[in-house]
Short mmCIF file of C-alpha atoms in Angstrom, two decimals:
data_model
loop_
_atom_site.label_atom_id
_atom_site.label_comp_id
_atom_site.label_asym_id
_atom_site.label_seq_id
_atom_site.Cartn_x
_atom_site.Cartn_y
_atom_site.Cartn_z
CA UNK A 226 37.07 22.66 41.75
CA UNK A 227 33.17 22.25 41.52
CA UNK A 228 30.78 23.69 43.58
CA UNK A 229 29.74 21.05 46.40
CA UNK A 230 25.90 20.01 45.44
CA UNK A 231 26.31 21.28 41.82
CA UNK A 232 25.57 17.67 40.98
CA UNK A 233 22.27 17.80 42.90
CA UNK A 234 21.21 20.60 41.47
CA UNK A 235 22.07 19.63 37.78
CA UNK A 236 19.62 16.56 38.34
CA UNK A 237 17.01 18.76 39.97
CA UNK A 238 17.07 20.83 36.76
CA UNK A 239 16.75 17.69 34.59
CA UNK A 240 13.63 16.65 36.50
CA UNK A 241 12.29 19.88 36.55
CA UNK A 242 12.67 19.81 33.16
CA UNK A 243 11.14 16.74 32.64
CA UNK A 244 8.10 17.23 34.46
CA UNK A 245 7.46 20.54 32.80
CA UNK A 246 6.85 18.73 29.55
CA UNK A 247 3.83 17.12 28.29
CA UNK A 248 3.64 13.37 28.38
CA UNK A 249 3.35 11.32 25.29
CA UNK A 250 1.45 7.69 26.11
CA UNK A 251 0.58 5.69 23.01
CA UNK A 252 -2.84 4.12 23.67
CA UNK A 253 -1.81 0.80 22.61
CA UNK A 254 -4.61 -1.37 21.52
CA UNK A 255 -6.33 1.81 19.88
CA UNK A 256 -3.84 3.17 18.49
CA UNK A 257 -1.62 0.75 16.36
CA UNK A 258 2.83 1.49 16.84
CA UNK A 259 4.32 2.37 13.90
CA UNK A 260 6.89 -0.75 13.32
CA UNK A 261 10.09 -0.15 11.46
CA UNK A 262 10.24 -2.02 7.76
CA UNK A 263 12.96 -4.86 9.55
CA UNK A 264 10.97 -5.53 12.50
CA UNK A 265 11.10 -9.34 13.68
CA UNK A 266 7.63 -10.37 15.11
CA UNK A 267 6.91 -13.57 13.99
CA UNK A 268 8.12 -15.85 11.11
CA UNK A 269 5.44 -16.38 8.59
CA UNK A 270 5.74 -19.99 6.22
CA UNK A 271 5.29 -20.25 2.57
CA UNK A 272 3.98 -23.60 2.54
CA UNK A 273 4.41 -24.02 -1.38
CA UNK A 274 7.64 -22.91 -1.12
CA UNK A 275 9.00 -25.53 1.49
CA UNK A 276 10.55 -28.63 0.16
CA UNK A 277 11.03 -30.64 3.41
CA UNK A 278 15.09 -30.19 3.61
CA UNK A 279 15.14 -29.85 7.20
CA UNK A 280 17.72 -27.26 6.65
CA UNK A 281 15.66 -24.86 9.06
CA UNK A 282 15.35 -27.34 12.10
CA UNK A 283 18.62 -28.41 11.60
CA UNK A 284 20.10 -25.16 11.91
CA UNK A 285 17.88 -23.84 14.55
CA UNK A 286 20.24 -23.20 18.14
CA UNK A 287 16.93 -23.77 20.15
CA UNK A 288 15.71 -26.58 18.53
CA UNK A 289 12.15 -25.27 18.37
CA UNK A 290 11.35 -26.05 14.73
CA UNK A 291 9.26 -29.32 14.08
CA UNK A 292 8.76 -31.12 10.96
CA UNK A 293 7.17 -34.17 9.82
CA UNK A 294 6.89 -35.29 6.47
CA UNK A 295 6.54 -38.62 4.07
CA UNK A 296 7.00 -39.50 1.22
CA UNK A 297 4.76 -39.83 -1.88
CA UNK A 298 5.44 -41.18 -5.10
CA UNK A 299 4.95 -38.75 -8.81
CA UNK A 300 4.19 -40.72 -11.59
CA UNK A 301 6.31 -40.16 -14.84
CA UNK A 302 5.43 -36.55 -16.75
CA UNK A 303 6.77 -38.41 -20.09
CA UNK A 304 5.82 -42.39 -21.31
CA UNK A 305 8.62 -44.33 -20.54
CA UNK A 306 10.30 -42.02 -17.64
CA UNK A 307 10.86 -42.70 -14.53
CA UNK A 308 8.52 -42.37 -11.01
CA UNK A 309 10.19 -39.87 -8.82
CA UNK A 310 9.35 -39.45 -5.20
CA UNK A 311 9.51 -36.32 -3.35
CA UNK A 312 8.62 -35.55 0.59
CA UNK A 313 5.01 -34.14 1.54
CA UNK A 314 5.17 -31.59 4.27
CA UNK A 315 2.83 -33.16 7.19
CA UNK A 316 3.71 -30.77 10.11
CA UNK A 317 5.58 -27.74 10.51
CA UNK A 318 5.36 -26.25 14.16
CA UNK A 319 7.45 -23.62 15.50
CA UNK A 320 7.80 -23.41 19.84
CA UNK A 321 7.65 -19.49 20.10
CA UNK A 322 8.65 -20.34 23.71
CA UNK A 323 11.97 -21.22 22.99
CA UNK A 324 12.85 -19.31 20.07
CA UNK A 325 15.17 -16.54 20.47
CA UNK A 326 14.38 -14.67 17.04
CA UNK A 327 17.73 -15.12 15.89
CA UNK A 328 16.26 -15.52 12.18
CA UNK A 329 18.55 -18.27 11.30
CA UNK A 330 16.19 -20.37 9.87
CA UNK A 331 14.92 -17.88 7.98
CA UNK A 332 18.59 -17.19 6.99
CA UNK A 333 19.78 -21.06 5.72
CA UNK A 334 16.13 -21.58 3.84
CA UNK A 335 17.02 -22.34 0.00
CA UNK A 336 13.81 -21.76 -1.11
CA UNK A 337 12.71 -18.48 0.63
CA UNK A 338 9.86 -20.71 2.68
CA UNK A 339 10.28 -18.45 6.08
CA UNK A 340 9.67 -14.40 6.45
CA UNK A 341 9.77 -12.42 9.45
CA UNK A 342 6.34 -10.67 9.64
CA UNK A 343 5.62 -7.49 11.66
CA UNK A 344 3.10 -9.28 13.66
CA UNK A 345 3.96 -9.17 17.88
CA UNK A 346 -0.19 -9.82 19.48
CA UNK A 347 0.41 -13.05 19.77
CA UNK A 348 0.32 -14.15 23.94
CA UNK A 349 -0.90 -16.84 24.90
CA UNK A 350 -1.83 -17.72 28.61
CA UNK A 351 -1.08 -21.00 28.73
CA UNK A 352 2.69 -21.58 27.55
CA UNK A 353 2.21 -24.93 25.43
CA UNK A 354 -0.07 -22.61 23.31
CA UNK A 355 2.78 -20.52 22.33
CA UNK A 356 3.87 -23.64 19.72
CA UNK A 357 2.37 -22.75 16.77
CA UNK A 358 1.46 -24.97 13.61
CA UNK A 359 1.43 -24.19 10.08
CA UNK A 360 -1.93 -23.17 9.49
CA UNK A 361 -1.01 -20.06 11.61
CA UNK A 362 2.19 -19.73 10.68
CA UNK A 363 0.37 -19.55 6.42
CA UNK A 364 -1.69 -16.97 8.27
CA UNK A 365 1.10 -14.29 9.59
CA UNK A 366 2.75 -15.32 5.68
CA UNK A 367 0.24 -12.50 4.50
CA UNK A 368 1.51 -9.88 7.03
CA UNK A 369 4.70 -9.97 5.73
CA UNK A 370 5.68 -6.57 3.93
CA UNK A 371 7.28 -6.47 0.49
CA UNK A 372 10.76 -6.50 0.22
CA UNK A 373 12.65 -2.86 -0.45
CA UNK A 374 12.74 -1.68 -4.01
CA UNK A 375 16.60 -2.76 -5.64
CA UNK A 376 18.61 0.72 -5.66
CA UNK A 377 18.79 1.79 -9.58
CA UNK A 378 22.35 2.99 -8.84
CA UNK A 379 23.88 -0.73 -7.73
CA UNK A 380 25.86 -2.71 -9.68
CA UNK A 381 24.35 -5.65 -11.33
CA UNK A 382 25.14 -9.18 -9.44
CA UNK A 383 27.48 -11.20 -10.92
CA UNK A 384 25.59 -13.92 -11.99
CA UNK A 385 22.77 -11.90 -13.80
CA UNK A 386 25.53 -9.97 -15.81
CA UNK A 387 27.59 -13.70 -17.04
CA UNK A 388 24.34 -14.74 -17.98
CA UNK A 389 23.49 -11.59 -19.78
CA UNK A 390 26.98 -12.00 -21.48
CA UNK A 391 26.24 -15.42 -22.58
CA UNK A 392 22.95 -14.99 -23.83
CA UNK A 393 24.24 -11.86 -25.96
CA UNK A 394 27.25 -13.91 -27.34
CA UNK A 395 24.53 -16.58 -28.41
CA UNK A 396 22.38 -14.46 -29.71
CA UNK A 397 25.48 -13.13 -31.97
CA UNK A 398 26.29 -16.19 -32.99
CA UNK A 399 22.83 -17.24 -34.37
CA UNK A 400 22.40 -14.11 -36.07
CA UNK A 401 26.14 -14.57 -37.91
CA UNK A 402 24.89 -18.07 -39.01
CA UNK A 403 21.34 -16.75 -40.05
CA UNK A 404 23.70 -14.06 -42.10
CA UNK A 405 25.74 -17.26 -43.41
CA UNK A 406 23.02 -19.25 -44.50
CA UNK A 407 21.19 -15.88 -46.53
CA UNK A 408 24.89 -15.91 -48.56
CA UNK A 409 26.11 -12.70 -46.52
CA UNK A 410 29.46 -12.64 -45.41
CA UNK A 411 29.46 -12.23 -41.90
CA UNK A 412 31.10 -8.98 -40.69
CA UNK A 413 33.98 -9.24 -39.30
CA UNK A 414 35.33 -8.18 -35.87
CA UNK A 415 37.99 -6.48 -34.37
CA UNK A 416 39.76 -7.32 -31.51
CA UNK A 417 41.01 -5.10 -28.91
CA UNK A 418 42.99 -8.05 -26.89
#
């Protein structure tokens, strides 16, 4: 059965406790916080990278993504070919009102056109300033930290390792034919199948 006001005292000895130590404050604007690798500030745009899909405002659950775009014709790179047309990014705003930081967009982007950057001083006091266009969206792009280095001990991806096979089993095959035409016989090879 416990003592009647061992409760009390228990949180008496915590705040004893607490206000025996010294306080830590972190003098904000002079002194910067050390932000984990991940953190998600703001998302940074690699204009070159963007081809217009829409894939990022389409995906977006707060609809705050805004793009305009036309399109402009490319001559042909060869006499003869054909023109090709391909969309010209006009206006690419992001409403840092309504987003939620879910990173979606930056998630479904094909062409790695969106980073999360570290940056967070970004208040406005007006809230329609809070929509942001692309020139300052280019401008948080260089605040955006390299990615990890790859881990030596995992496996290669599939993809790099079926092309590596194929380009090996090429390469085999033009050197057996290069054998062929210098009237060598070709080795031959065993199978283990």
């Amino acid at each position: 059965m416990p003592i009647p006001g061992s409760g009390l005292a228990k949180g008496l000895a915590v705040t004893l406790r607490t206000m025996t130590r010294r306080s830590v404050t972190a003098q904000y604007p002079d002194v910067q916080p050390e932000l984990p690798p991940r953190t998600r500030g703001v998302i940074g745009l690699f204009e070159e990278n963007c081809t217009v899909c829409m894939l990022c405002a389409r995906e977006c659950p707060d609809w705050c993504i805004y793009i305009d775009s036309h399109k402009e014709t490319v001559p042909a790179a060869t006499p003869g070919g054909r023109e090709r047309s391909r969309n010209v990014l006009d206006r690419f705003a992001i409403d840092f009102a309504l987003c939620m930081y879910c990173g979606i967009c930056i998630e479904v982007c094909p062409f790695d056109a969106l980073f999360w950057s570290p940056e967070f001083e970004y208040a406005e006091t007006d809230i329609h300033e809070l929509t942001h266009e692309r020139d300052k969206l280019r401008e948080w792009m260089w605040t955006v930290p390299e990615p990890p280095a790859l881990d030596p001990a995992a496996e290669e991806p599939k993809e790099i390792a079926a092309a590596r096979k194929t380009a090996e089993k090429l390469a085999a095959q033009a050197q057996e034919k290069a054998q062929e035409t210098a009237g060598e016989k070709p080795q031959e090879k065993e199978d283990d199948a």
